[in-house]
Amino acid sequence: MAEEVVLLDFWPSMFGVRVRIVLAEKGIEYEYREEDLRNKSSLLLQMNPVHKKIPVLIHNGKPVCESSIIVQYIDEVWHDKAPLLPSDPYQRAQARFWVDFIDKKGEEQEAAKKEFIEVLKVLEEQLKDKPFFGGETFGYVDVCLIGFYCWFYVYETFGNFNIEAECPEIIAWAKRCMQKESVSKTLPDGKKVFQELMR
Amino acid sequence: MSKGGEIVLLDCWVSPFCIRVKIALAEKGVEYETRAEEDLFGDKSDLLLTSNPIHKKVPVLLHNGKPLCESTIIVNYIDETWPSPPLLPTSTYNRAQARFWADFIDKKVFDAGHNIWASKGVVPETAKKDFIEILKQLEGALGEKDFFGGDSFGFLDIILIPLTSWFYTIEKFGGFEVKEVCPKISAWMNRCMERETVAKVLPDPEKVYEFAIMIRKMLGIE
C-alpha cells in the first residue's frame, strides 16, 4: 500500500528535526512542507487546531501532533527498520522519562526565550525614536543595558533565534552605543564570550 | 509472591498523579504495597530521594526494586507489563491520539485549576475562562463516546479522572459548576465513578477542599 506521509515543519525547529531524523532513519519517503510561523497555513490550523504548532505528521490524511508522540508513532508503524524504543518495558519507561525531562527543560527555555524577547520589546517601546534611552546623549539606562549586548550572540546561538529580526531598534541602538569609544573599548566581543562559555 | 512480583508505590493520598497509578494497578488486578509520603513539603523519605533524584516527586512505582517515575509513563509501563485488560488502544493511530490528549491534560489541566484555587484575592476572569475552555476541548475529544477510548474505560480516562477530585475545590473558588458549563464531562465523570477501581481510590472532594485551604494558609493567601 502506498503510504502518504506529509510533514508540516519549520526548518530551525529543534522539534521538527526529531521527526526529520526518524523519517531518515527509517528510510521513509515524505513530502516536506515549510510553514511560515507568522502566517500559518490553513492546513496546519486544520491538522493541529489545539496547539497550532509544528511539527505535524500527516499519515494517509490523518494528523499526529507533538514531536515525541510523532517519533513514537513512526517507530511503531515502521517497526521493522531501525527500532528506536527498546523492546523491554522497563527500558522503554526509562527512555520516555528522559525525553519527558528534555521536553520539560526545553519548555522552560522556550518560556525564558519568549520572556527575553518580551523584555527587549518593552525596552524598544521606551526607546521610541530617541537615539539613546537617555535622549540625545548616552546615559544611565544605556550604560546599564549595553553590557548585555555582548551576550546577545550567546543567547541567539543557544536559543536559536535572531534578535535583530525580533527587535531591530534595540540592535540599532546597540550599534550606536558601540560607536562610543568608552563602549567599544570596554565591551567584550560577543563571539569571544561565546568561546569562553564553550571552553 | 503476588502476581508480577514486588510492587511498592510511593504515594500521597491527595495527589491526582498517584491516583492514576492506583487505578491502573487495580484495573489489572495487581497487588501492591503503598508507602505514604506524608510530608511532601518538608522531609522527603530517603527512598523517595534515591528513587526519584531528578524530580523528587511522587508517584514512584518500585517494581522488584526498580523505580519508575512520572505518572503517565508509569501507567504506560503497567499497561505493557500486565497486558490484560488493555488500557491503551490497540490501533497505533489511536494510541498516538490517546498520548496526544494525555500530554494536553498533563500540560494544561492541573495548572489551570491551580490558577483558580490558589489565587490570592479575587479569582481572575481569565483563569476561569481558561479552565472552562480546556474542559470544552476535552469534551470535544470525548465526543459522543462513553469513555475517551470508546466503549470501555481506558488509559485516557485514567489520566483525567483523578484530576476531577479537585473540581469541587476549583468550583468553589471559581464560582461555577462543571455540570453546567461542561455537562458531557460531568456525565463522563459519573460513569467513571461507577467503577469500583475508581470509586475506591478517588479521595472525598470535601477532604481535597480542606487540603487546599490548608495549602492556601501555608502560602499566606487564605
CSV table of N, CA, C and O in Angstrom, one decimal, chain A residues 7-108:
chain,number,residue,atom,x,y,z
A,7,LEU,N,5.0,16.1,6.1
A,7,LEU,CA,5.4,16.7,7.4
A,7,LEU,C,5.3,18.3,7.3
A,7,LEU,O,5.9,18.9,6.4
A,8,LEU,N,4.5,18.8,8.2
A,8,LEU,CA,4.5,20.3,8.3
A,8,LEU,C,5.5,20.7,9.3
A,8,LEU,O,5.5,20.2,10.5
A,9,ASP,N,6.4,21.6,8.9
A,9,ASP,CA,7.6,21.8,9.8
A,9,ASP,C,8.1,23.2,9.6
A,9,ASP,O,7.6,24.0,8.7
A,10,PHE,N,9.1,23.6,10.3
A,10,PHE,CA,9.8,24.9,10.2
A,10,PHE,C,11.3,24.6,10.4
A,10,PHE,O,11.7,24.0,11.4
A,11,TRP,N,12.1,24.9,9.4
A,11,TRP,CA,13.4,24.4,9.3
A,11,TRP,C,14.3,24.6,10.6
A,11,TRP,O,15.0,23.7,10.9
A,12,PRO,N,14.2,25.7,11.3
A,12,PRO,CA,15.1,25.8,12.5
A,12,PRO,C,14.6,25.0,13.7
A,12,PRO,O,15.3,24.9,14.8
A,13,SER,N,13.3,24.4,13.6
A,13,SER,CA,12.7,23.9,14.9
A,13,SER,C,13.5,22.6,15.3
A,13,SER,O,13.7,21.6,14.6
A,14,MET,N,13.8,22.6,16.6
A,14,MET,CA,14.5,21.5,17.3
A,14,MET,C,13.6,20.3,17.3
A,14,MET,O,14.0,19.2,17.4
A,15,PHE,N,12.3,20.6,17.4
A,15,PHE,CA,11.3,19.5,17.5
A,15,PHE,C,11.0,18.9,16.1
A,15,PHE,O,10.8,17.7,16.0
A,16,GLY,N,10.9,19.8,15.1
A,16,GLY,CA,10.8,19.3,13.7
A,16,GLY,C,11.9,18.4,13.3
A,16,GLY,O,11.7,17.3,12.7
A,17,VAL,N,13.1,18.8,13.8
A,17,VAL,CA,14.3,18.0,13.4
A,17,VAL,C,14.2,16.5,13.9
A,17,VAL,O,14.6,15.6,13.2
A,18,ARG,N,13.6,16.4,15.1
A,18,ARG,CA,13.4,15.0,15.6
A,18,ARG,C,12.7,14.1,14.6
A,18,ARG,O,13.1,13.0,14.3
A,19,VAL,N,11.6,14.7,14.0
A,19,VAL,CA,10.8,13.9,13.1
A,19,VAL,C,11.6,13.7,11.8
A,19,VAL,O,11.5,12.5,11.3
A,20,ARG,N,12.3,14.7,11.3
A,20,ARG,CA,13.1,14.5,10.1
A,20,ARG,C,14.1,13.4,10.2
A,20,ARG,O,14.4,12.6,9.3
A,21,ILE,N,14.7,13.4,11.4
A,21,ILE,CA,15.8,12.4,11.6
A,21,ILE,C,15.2,11.0,11.6
A,21,ILE,O,15.7,10.1,11.0
A,22,VAL,N,14.0,10.8,12.4
A,22,VAL,CA,13.5,9.4,12.4
A,22,VAL,C,13.0,9.0,11.1
A,22,VAL,O,13.1,7.8,10.7
A,23,LEU,N,12.4,9.9,10.3
A,23,LEU,CA,12.0,9.5,8.9
A,23,LEU,C,13.2,9.1,8.1
A,23,LEU,O,13.1,8.1,7.3
A,24,ALA,N,14.3,9.8,8.3
A,24,ALA,CA,15.5,9.4,7.5
A,24,ALA,C,16.0,8.1,8.0
A,24,ALA,O,16.4,7.2,7.2
A,25,GLU,N,16.0,7.8,9.3
A,25,GLU,CA,16.5,6.6,9.9
A,25,GLU,C,15.7,5.4,9.3
A,25,GLU,O,16.2,4.3,9.1
A,26,LYS,N,14.4,5.6,9.2
A,26,LYS,CA,13.6,4.5,8.7
A,26,LYS,C,13.5,4.5,7.2
A,26,LYS,O,12.8,3.6,6.6
A,27,GLY,N,14.1,5.4,6.5
A,27,GLY,CA,14.1,5.4,5.0
A,27,GLY,C,12.7,5.7,4.5
A,27,GLY,O,12.3,5.1,3.5
A,28,ILE,N,11.9,6.5,5.2
A,28,ILE,CA,10.5,6.8,4.8
A,28,ILE,C,10.5,8.0,3.8
A,28,ILE,O,11.0,9.1,4.2
A,29,GLU,N,9.9,7.9,2.7
A,29,GLU,CA,9.7,9.0,1.8
A,29,GLU,C,8.5,9.9,2.3
A,29,GLU,O,7.5,9.3,2.7
A,30,TYR,N,8.7,11.2,2.2
A,30,TYR,CA,7.7,12.0,2.7
A,30,TYR,C,7.7,13.4,1.9
A,30,TYR,O,8.8,13.7,1.4
A,31,GLU,N,6.6,14.1,2.0
A,31,GLU,CA,6.6,15.4,1.4
A,31,GLU,C,6.8,16.4,2.6
A,31,GLU,O,6.1,16.4,3.6
A,32,TYR,N,7.8,17.3,2.4
A,32,TYR,CA,8.1,18.3,3.4
A,32,TYR,C,7.4,19.6,3.1
A,32,TYR,O,7.6,20.1,2.0
A,33,ARG,N,6.7,20.2,4.0
A,33,ARG,CA,6.0,21.5,3.7
A,33,ARG,C,6.5,22.5,4.8
A,33,ARG,O,6.2,22.3,6.0
A,34,GLU,N,7.2,23.5,4.3
A,34,GLU,CA,7.7,24.6,5.2
A,34,GLU,C,6.6,25.5,5.6
A,34,GLU,O,5.8,25.9,4.8
A,35,GLU,N,6.4,25.7,6.9
A,35,GLU,CA,5.4,26.6,7.4
A,35,GLU,C,6.0,28.0,7.8
A,35,GLU,O,7.1,28.1,8.4
A,36,ASP,N,5.3,29.0,7.4
A,36,ASP,CA,5.7,30.4,7.9
A,36,ASP,C,5.0,30.6,9.2
A,36,ASP,O,3.7,30.8,9.2
A,37,LEU,N,5.7,30.6,10.3
A,37,LEU,CA,5.0,30.6,11.6
A,37,LEU,C,4.3,31.9,11.9
A,37,LEU,O,3.5,32.0,12.8
A,38,ARG,N,4.6,33.0,11.1
A,38,ARG,CA,3.9,34.2,11.3
A,38,ARG,C,2.6,34.3,10.5
A,38,ARG,O,1.8,35.2,10.6
A,39,ASN,N,2.5,33.3,9.6
A,39,ASN,CA,1.4,33.2,8.7
A,39,ASN,C,1.0,31.7,8.4
A,39,ASN,O,1.3,31.2,7.4
A,40,LYS,N,0.5,31.1,9.5
A,40,LYS,CA,0.3,29.6,9.5
A,40,LYS,C,-0.7,29.2,8.4
A,40,LYS,O,-1.8,29.9,8.2
A,41,SER,N,-0.4,28.1,7.7
A,41,SER,CA,-1.3,27.6,6.7
A,41,SER,C,-2.6,27.1,7.2
A,41,SER,O,-2.7,26.7,8.4
A,42,SER,N,-3.6,27.1,6.4
A,42,SER,CA,-4.9,26.6,6.9
A,42,SER,C,-4.8,25.1,7.1
A,42,SER,O,-5.5,24.6,8.0
A,43,LEU,N,-3.9,24.5,6.4
A,43,LEU,CA,-3.7,23.0,6.6
A,43,LEU,C,-3.2,22.8,8.0
A,43,LEU,O,-3.7,21.9,8.8
A,44,LEU,N,-2.2,23.6,8.5
A,44,LEU,CA,-1.7,23.5,9.8
A,44,LEU,C,-2.8,23.7,10.9
A,44,LEU,O,-2.9,22.9,11.8
A,45,LEU,N,-3.5,24.7,10.7
A,45,LEU,CA,-4.6,25.1,11.6
A,45,LEU,C,-5.7,24.0,11.7
A,45,LEU,O,-6.2,23.7,12.7
A,46,GLN,N,-5.9,23.4,10.6
A,46,GLN,CA,-6.9,22.3,10.5
A,46,GLN,C,-6.3,21.0,11.1
A,46,GLN,O,-7.1,20.3,11.8
A,47,MET,N,-5.1,20.7,10.9
A,47,MET,CA,-4.5,19.5,11.4
A,47,MET,C,-4.1,19.5,12.8
A,47,MET,O,-4.0,18.5,13.5
A,48,ASN,N,-3.8,20.7,13.3
A,48,ASN,CA,-3.4,20.9,14.8
A,48,ASN,C,-4.2,22.0,15.4
A,48,ASN,O,-3.6,23.0,15.8
A,49,PRO,N,-5.5,21.9,15.5
A,49,PRO,CA,-6.3,23.0,16.0
A,49,PRO,C,-6.1,23.3,17.4
A,49,PRO,O,-6.2,24.5,17.9
A,50,VAL,N,-5.6,22.3,18.2
A,50,VAL,CA,-5.4,22.5,19.6
A,50,VAL,C,-4.2,23.4,19.9
A,50,VAL,O,-4.3,24.3,20.7
A,51,HIS,N,-3.1,23.1,19.3
A,51,HIS,CA,-1.8,23.8,19.6
A,51,HIS,C,-1.4,24.7,18.5
A,51,HIS,O,-0.6,25.7,18.7
A,52,LYS,N,-1.8,24.4,17.3
A,52,LYS,CA,-1.5,25.2,16.1
A,52,LYS,C,0.1,25.3,15.9
A,52,LYS,O,0.6,26.3,15.6
A,53,LYS,N,0.7,24.2,16.2
A,53,LYS,CA,2.2,24.2,16.2
A,53,LYS,C,2.7,23.2,15.2
A,53,LYS,O,2.1,22.1,15.0
A,54,ILE,N,4.0,23.4,14.8
A,54,ILE,CA,4.7,22.3,14.1
A,54,ILE,C,5.6,21.6,15.1
A,54,ILE,O,5.9,22.2,16.1
A,55,PRO,N,6.0,20.4,14.8
A,55,PRO,CA,5.8,19.6,13.6
A,55,PRO,C,4.4,18.9,13.7
A,55,PRO,O,3.9,18.6,14.7
A,56,VAL,N,3.8,18.7,12.5
A,56,VAL,CA,2.6,17.8,12.4
A,56,VAL,C,2.9,16.8,11.3
A,56,VAL,O,3.4,17.2,10.2
A,57,LEU,N,2.7,15.5,11.6
A,57,LEU,CA,2.9,14.5,10.6
A,57,LEU,C,1.5,14.1,10.1
A,57,LEU,O,0.6,14.0,10.9
A,58,ILE,N,1.3,14.1,8.8
A,58,ILE,CA,0.0,13.7,8.3
A,58,ILE,C,0.2,12.4,7.5
A,58,ILE,O,0.9,12.3,6.5
A,59,HIS,N,-0.3,11.3,8.1
A,59,HIS,CA,-0.1,10.0,7.6
A,59,HIS,C,-1.4,9.5,7.0
A,59,HIS,O,-2.4,9.3,7.7
A,60,ASN,N,-1.4,9.4,5.6
A,60,ASN,CA,-2.6,9.0,4.9
A,60,ASN,C,-3.8,9.9,5.3
A,60,ASN,O,-4.9,9.4,5.6
A,61,GLY,N,-3.5,11.2,5.4
A,61,GLY,CA,-4.5,12.2,5.7
A,61,GLY,C,-4.8,12.4,7.2
A,61,GLY,O,-5.5,13.3,7.5
A,62,LYS,N,-4.3,11.6,8.0
A,62,LYS,CA,-4.6,11.7,9.5
A,62,LYS,C,-3.4,12.3,10.2
A,62,LYS,O,-2.3,11.8,10.1
A,63,PRO,N,-3.7,13.4,11.0
A,63,PRO,CA,-2.6,14.1,11.7
A,63,PRO,C,-2.1,13.5,13.0
A,63,PRO,O,-2.9,12.9,13.7
A,64,VAL,N,-0.9,13.6,13.2
A,64,VAL,CA,-0.3,13.2,14.5
A,64,VAL,C,0.5,14.4,15.0
A,64,VAL,O,1.3,14.9,14.2
A,65,CYS,N,0.3,14.9,16.2
A,65,CYS,CA,1.0,16.1,16.7
A,65,CYS,C,1.8,15.8,17.9
A,65,CYS,O,1.6,14.8,18.6
A,66,GLU,N,2.7,16.7,18.2
A,66,GLU,CA,3.7,16.6,19.3
A,66,GLU,C,4.9,15.7,19.0
A,66,GLU,O,4.7,14.5,18.8
A,67,SER,N,6.0,16.3,18.9
A,67,SER,CA,7.2,15.6,18.3
A,67,SER,C,7.5,14.3,18.9
A,67,SER,O,7.8,13.3,18.2
A,68,SER,N,7.5,14.2,20.2
A,68,SER,CA,7.9,12.9,20.8
A,68,SER,C,6.8,11.9,20.6
A,68,SER,O,7.2,10.7,20.5
A,69,ILE,N,5.6,12.3,20.5
A,69,ILE,CA,4.5,11.4,20.1
A,69,ILE,C,4.6,10.9,18.7
A,69,ILE,O,4.4,9.7,18.3
A,70,ILE,N,5.0,11.9,17.8
A,70,ILE,CA,5.2,11.5,16.4
A,70,ILE,C,6.3,10.5,16.2
A,70,ILE,O,6.2,9.5,15.5
A,71,VAL,N,7.4,10.7,16.9
A,71,VAL,CA,8.5,9.8,16.8
A,71,VAL,C,8.1,8.4,17.3
A,71,VAL,O,8.5,7.4,16.6
A,72,GLN,N,7.4,8.3,18.4
A,72,GLN,CA,6.9,7.0,18.9
A,72,GLN,C,6.0,6.4,17.9
A,72,GLN,O,6.1,5.2,17.6
A,73,TYR,N,5.1,7.2,17.3
A,73,TYR,CA,4.2,6.7,16.3
A,73,TYR,C,4.9,6.1,15.1
A,73,TYR,O,4.6,5.0,14.6
A,74,ILE,N,5.9,6.8,14.6
A,74,ILE,CA,6.6,6.4,13.4
A,74,ILE,C,7.4,5.1,13.8
A,74,ILE,O,7.4,4.1,13.0
A,75,ASP,N,7.9,5.1,15.0
A,75,ASP,CA,8.7,3.9,15.4
A,75,ASP,C,7.7,2.7,15.5
A,75,ASP,O,8.2,1.5,15.2
A,76,GLU,N,6.5,2.9,15.9
A,76,GLU,CA,5.5,1.7,16.0
A,76,GLU,C,5.0,1.3,14.6
A,76,GLU,O,4.9,0.1,14.3
A,77,VAL,N,4.7,2.3,13.7
A,77,VAL,CA,4.2,1.9,12.4
A,77,VAL,C,5.3,1.2,11.5
A,77,VAL,O,5.0,0.2,10.9
A,78,TRP,N,6.4,1.8,11.5
A,78,TRP,CA,7.5,1.3,10.7
A,78,TRP,C,8.5,0.6,11.6
A,78,TRP,O,9.6,1.0,11.8
A,79,HIS,N,8.0,-0.5,12.3
A,79,HIS,CA,8.8,-1.1,13.3
A,79,HIS,C,9.8,-2.0,12.8
A,79,HIS,O,10.7,-2.4,13.6
A,80,ASP,N,9.8,-2.4,11.5
A,80,ASP,CA,10.8,-3.3,11.0
A,80,ASP,C,12.2,-2.8,10.9
A,80,ASP,O,13.1,-3.5,11.0
A,81,LYS,N,12.2,-1.5,10.6
A,81,LYS,CA,13.6,-0.9,10.4
A,81,LYS,C,14.0,0.0,11.5
A,81,LYS,O,13.3,0.8,12.0
A,82,ALA,N,15.3,-0.1,11.9
A,82,ALA,CA,15.9,0.8,12.8
A,82,ALA,C,15.0,1.1,14.0
A,82,ALA,O,14.6,2.2,14.3
A,83,PRO,N,14.7,0.1,14.9
A,83,PRO,CA,13.9,0.4,16.0
A,83,PRO,C,14.5,1.4,17.0
A,83,PRO,O,15.7,1.3,17.2
A,84,LEU,N,13.7,2.3,17.5
A,84,LEU,CA,14.3,3.4,18.3
A,84,LEU,C,14.0,3.1,19.8
A,84,LEU,O,14.9,3.2,20.6
A,85,LEU,N,12.8,2.7,20.1
A,85,LEU,CA,12.5,2.4,21.5
A,85,LEU,C,12.9,1.0,21.9
A,85,LEU,O,12.8,0.1,21.0
A,86,PRO,N,13.4,0.8,23.1
A,86,PRO,CA,13.8,-0.5,23.5
A,86,PRO,C,12.6,-1.4,23.5
A,86,PRO,O,11.5,-1.0,23.7
A,87,SER,N,12.8,-2.7,23.5
A,87,SER,CA,11.7,-3.7,23.5
A,87,SER,C,11.3,-4.0,24.9
A,87,SER,O,10.2,-4.3,25.2
A,88,ASP,N,12.2,-3.8,25.9
A,88,ASP,CA,11.9,-4.1,27.3
A,88,ASP,C,11.1,-3.0,27.9
A,88,ASP,O,11.5,-1.8,27.8
A,89,PRO,N,9.9,-3.3,28.5
A,89,PRO,CA,9.1,-2.2,29.0
A,89,PRO,C,9.8,-1.3,30.0
A,89,PRO,O,9.5,-0.1,30.0
A,90,TYR,N,10.6,-1.9,30.9
A,90,TYR,CA,11.3,-1.0,31.8
A,90,TYR,C,12.2,0.0,31.1
A,90,TYR,O,12.3,1.2,31.5
A,91,GLN,N,13.0,-0.5,30.2
A,91,GLN,CA,13.9,0.3,29.4
A,91,GLN,C,13.1,1.4,28.6
A,91,GLN,O,13.5,2.5,28.5
A,92,ARG,N,11.9,1.0,28.2
A,92,ARG,CA,11.1,1.9,27.4
A,92,ARG,C,10.7,3.0,28.4
A,92,ARG,O,10.7,4.2,28.0
A,93,ALA,N,10.3,2.6,29.6
A,93,ALA,CA,9.8,3.6,30.5
A,93,ALA,C,11.0,4.6,30.9
A,93,ALA,O,10.7,5.8,31.0
A,94,GLN,N,12.2,4.1,31.0
A,94,GLN,CA,13.3,5.0,31.2
A,94,GLN,C,13.6,5.9,30.1
A,94,GLN,O,13.8,7.1,30.3
A,95,ALA,N,13.5,5.4,28.9
A,95,ALA,CA,13.7,6.3,27.7
A,95,ALA,C,12.6,7.4,27.6
A,95,ALA,O,12.9,8.6,27.4
A,96,ARG,N,11.4,7.0,27.9
A,96,ARG,CA,10.3,8.0,28.0
A,96,ARG,C,10.5,9.1,29.1
A,96,ARG,O,10.2,10.2,28.9
A,97,PHE,N,11.0,8.6,30.2
A,97,PHE,CA,11.3,9.5,31.3
A,97,PHE,C,12.3,10.6,30.9
A,97,PHE,O,12.1,11.8,31.1
A,98,TRP,N,13.4,10.2,30.2
A,98,TRP,CA,14.4,11.2,29.8
A,98,TRP,C,13.9,12.1,28.7
A,98,TRP,O,14.3,13.3,28.7
A,99,VAL,N,13.1,11.6,27.8
A,99,VAL,CA,12.5,12.5,26.8
A,99,VAL,C,11.6,13.5,27.5
A,99,VAL,O,11.6,14.7,27.1
A,100,ASP,N,10.8,13.1,28.4
A,100,ASP,CA,9.9,14.0,29.2
A,100,ASP,C,10.8,15.0,29.9
A,100,ASP,O,10.4,16.2,29.9
A,101,PHE,N,11.9,14.6,30.5
A,101,PHE,CA,12.8,15.6,31.1
A,101,PHE,C,13.3,16.6,30.2
A,101,PHE,O,13.3,17.8,30.4
A,102,ILE,N,13.8,16.1,29.0
A,102,ILE,CA,14.3,17.1,28.0
A,102,ILE,C,13.2,18.0,27.5
A,102,ILE,O,13.4,19.2,27.4
A,103,ASP,N,12.0,17.5,27.3
A,103,ASP,CA,10.9,18.4,26.9
A,103,ASP,C,10.5,19.4,27.9
A,103,ASP,O,10.2,20.5,27.6
A,104,LYS,N,10.5,19.0,29.2
A,104,LYS,CA,10.1,19.9,30.3
A,104,LYS,C,11.2,21.0,30.3
A,104,LYS,O,10.8,22.2,30.5
A,105,LYS,N,12.5,20.7,30.3
A,105,LYS,CA,13.5,21.7,30.3
A,105,LYS,C,13.5,22.6,29.1
A,105,LYS,O,13.7,23.8,29.1
A,106,GLY,N,13.2,22.0,28.0
A,106,GLY,CA,13.1,22.7,26.7
A,106,GLY,C,12.0,23.7,26.8
A,106,GLY,O,12.1,24.9,26.3
A,107,GLU,N,10.9,23.3,27.4
A,107,GLU,CA,9.7,24.3,27.6
A,107,GLU,C,10.1,25.4,28.5
A,107,GLU,O,9.7,26.6,28.2
A,108,GLU,N,10.9,25.2,29.5
A,108,GLU,CA,11.3,26.2,30.4
A,108,GLU,C,12.2,27.2,29.6
A,108,GLU,O,12.1,28.4,29.8
